[in-house]
Amino acid sequence: SQQGEEDPQALSIQEGENATMNCSYKTSINNLQWYRQNSGRGLVHLILIRSNEREKHSGRLRVTLDTSKKSSSLLITASRAADTASYFCATAPRMEYGNKLVFGAGTILRVKS
Amino acid sequence: NAGVTQTPKFQVLKTGQSMTLQCAQDMNHEYMSWYRQDPGMGLRLIHYSVGAGITDQGEVPNGYNVSRSTTEDFPLRLLSAAPSQTSVYFCASSSSRGAGQPQHFGDGTRLSIL
């Protein structure tokens, strides 16, 4: 069963605006990751935040993690048309054997130019 | 570096046929996995491998078989295709040093079962 649930399911914004996507999960985790998927392509890893971290930045991306609420958010600032894609959160459950990740259903982001 | 390569990119099968989806990686990653992606459901883990000769089931393993004879290759076999297996299949690989390593994905195989 899915661990992560993204919200909203779809988001449409104008170029230059910020986009915020949220993810909730159910069990204790080692880390949480965000991936991007362009249409017809595989997923690409964006950023990883460990369970003992609260915030992380990478370029125009800002990720927060609240383990008490079992939730995370991904903020994309100053969005561009090229940011149009689906975004997925994935959790690495604690106590899981190997390198398993559990993915949510994703948020579809459309950036209009 | 090619990364993770999946073949074929597209395939149409008839119910009951069998086929093998190929996956190869050139990053010397120990961990490899197969997912299926269906609309509105994200990615679901089918099978995974933590190294050559070691495989295990994921969330939705029924109807699929895997083997891992080398570090580079991790083929997925559909034993007797069913329409419910129509999906996009992704192979991924990662280092196994520490839990929850970022995964590298191929571009997928789009499979239709008639």
PDB file of C-alpha atoms in Angstrom, chain A residues 1-2 30-31 33 35 37 39-45 48 88 92 97-101 103-106, chain B residues 31 35 37 40-43 45 48 50 54 57 59 90 94-95 98-103 105-107 110:
ATOM      1  CA  SER A   1       0.000   0.000   0.000  1.00  0.00           C
ATOM      2  CA  GLN A   2       1.153   3.541  -0.590  1.00  0.00           C
ATOM      3  CA  ASN A  30      14.900   7.006   7.541  1.00  0.00           C
ATOM      4  CA  ASN A  31      14.485   9.736   4.953  1.00  0.00           C
ATOM      5  CA  GLN A  33      12.866  12.023  -1.131  1.00  0.00           C
ATOM      6  CA  TYR A  35      11.376  13.008  -7.551  1.00  0.00           C
ATOM      7  CA  GLN A  37       8.870  12.908 -13.808  1.00  0.00           C
ATOM      8  CA  SER A  39       6.004  13.260 -19.575  1.00  0.00           C
ATOM      9  CA  GLY A  40       7.086   9.935 -21.057  1.00  0.00           C
ATOM     10  CA  ARG A  41      10.283   9.737 -19.024  1.00  0.00           C
ATOM     11  CA  GLY A  42      11.552   8.041 -15.884  1.00  0.00           C
ATOM     12  CA  LEU A  43      11.718   9.618 -12.449  1.00  0.00           C
ATOM     13  CA  VAL A  44      14.619  11.880 -11.592  1.00  0.00           C
ATOM     14  CA  HIS A  45      15.801  12.333  -8.006  1.00  0.00           C
ATOM     15  CA  LEU A  48      16.629  13.930   0.002  1.00  0.00           C
ATOM     16  CA  PHE A  88       6.457  12.369  -6.294  1.00  0.00           C
ATOM     17  CA  ALA A  92      12.477   5.095   3.012  1.00  0.00           C
ATOM     18  CA  TYR A  97      15.324  -4.469   4.520  1.00  0.00           C
ATOM     19  CA  GLY A  98      17.378  -3.275   1.595  1.00  0.00           C
ATOM     20  CA  ASN A  99      16.859   0.050  -0.072  1.00  0.00           C
ATOM     21  CA  LYS A 100      13.083   0.089  -0.501  1.00  0.00           C
ATOM     22  CA  LEU A 101      11.248   3.290  -1.266  1.00  0.00           C
ATOM     23  CA  PHE A 103       6.037   6.269  -3.497  1.00  0.00           C
ATOM     24  CA  GLY A 104       2.961   8.440  -3.340  1.00  0.00           C
ATOM     25  CA  ALA A 105       0.552   9.040  -6.213  1.00  0.00           C
ATOM     26  CA  GLY A 106       2.152  12.334  -7.233  1.00  0.00           C
TER      27      GLY A 106
ATOM     28  CA  TYR B  31      20.289  -2.612  -5.473  1.00  0.00           C
ATOM     29  CA  TYR B  35       8.017  -0.851 -10.406  1.00  0.00           C
ATOM     30  CA  GLN B  37       3.082   2.837 -12.702  1.00  0.00           C
ATOM     31  CA  GLY B  40      -3.389   7.843 -10.073  1.00  0.00           C
ATOM     32  CA  MET B  41      -1.485   5.155  -8.154  1.00  0.00           C
ATOM     33  CA  GLY B  42       2.121   6.254  -8.200  1.00  0.00           C
ATOM     34  CA  LEU B  43       4.753   3.536  -8.421  1.00  0.00           C
ATOM     35  CA  LEU B  45       7.206  -2.200  -6.202  1.00  0.00           C
ATOM     36  CA  TYR B  48      13.778  -6.078  -5.988  1.00  0.00           C
ATOM     37  CA  VAL B  50      20.057  -6.411  -3.180  1.00  0.00           C
ATOM     38  CA  ILE B  54      19.435 -12.346  -4.307  1.00  0.00           C
ATOM     39  CA  GLN B  57       9.103  -9.802  -3.665  1.00  0.00           C
ATOM     40  CA  GLU B  59       4.106  -5.153  -3.057  1.00  0.00           C
ATOM     41  CA  PHE B  90      10.218   1.165 -14.577  1.00  0.00           C
ATOM     42  CA  SER B  94      20.892   2.487  -6.392  1.00  0.00           C
ATOM     43  CA  SER B  95      23.868   2.020  -4.174  1.00  0.00           C
ATOM     44  CA  GLY B  98      23.016   3.016   3.856  1.00  0.00           C
ATOM     45  CA  ALA B  99      19.261   2.814   3.866  1.00  0.00           C
ATOM     46  CA  GLY B 100      17.100   4.792   1.457  1.00  0.00           C
ATOM     47  CA  GLN B 101      19.632   5.744  -1.195  1.00  0.00           C
ATOM     48  CA  PRO B 102      18.362   7.839  -4.136  1.00  0.00           C
ATOM     49  CA  GLN B 103      17.313   5.675  -7.039  1.00  0.00           C
ATOM     50  CA  PHE B 105      15.379   5.228 -13.102  1.00  0.00           C
ATOM     51  CA  GLY B 106      15.217   4.064 -16.682  1.00  0.00           C
ATOM     52  CA  ASP B 107      12.749   5.657 -19.102  1.00  0.00           C
ATOM     53  CA  ARG B 110       5.028   0.877 -21.998  1.00  0.00           C
TER      54      ARG B 110
END
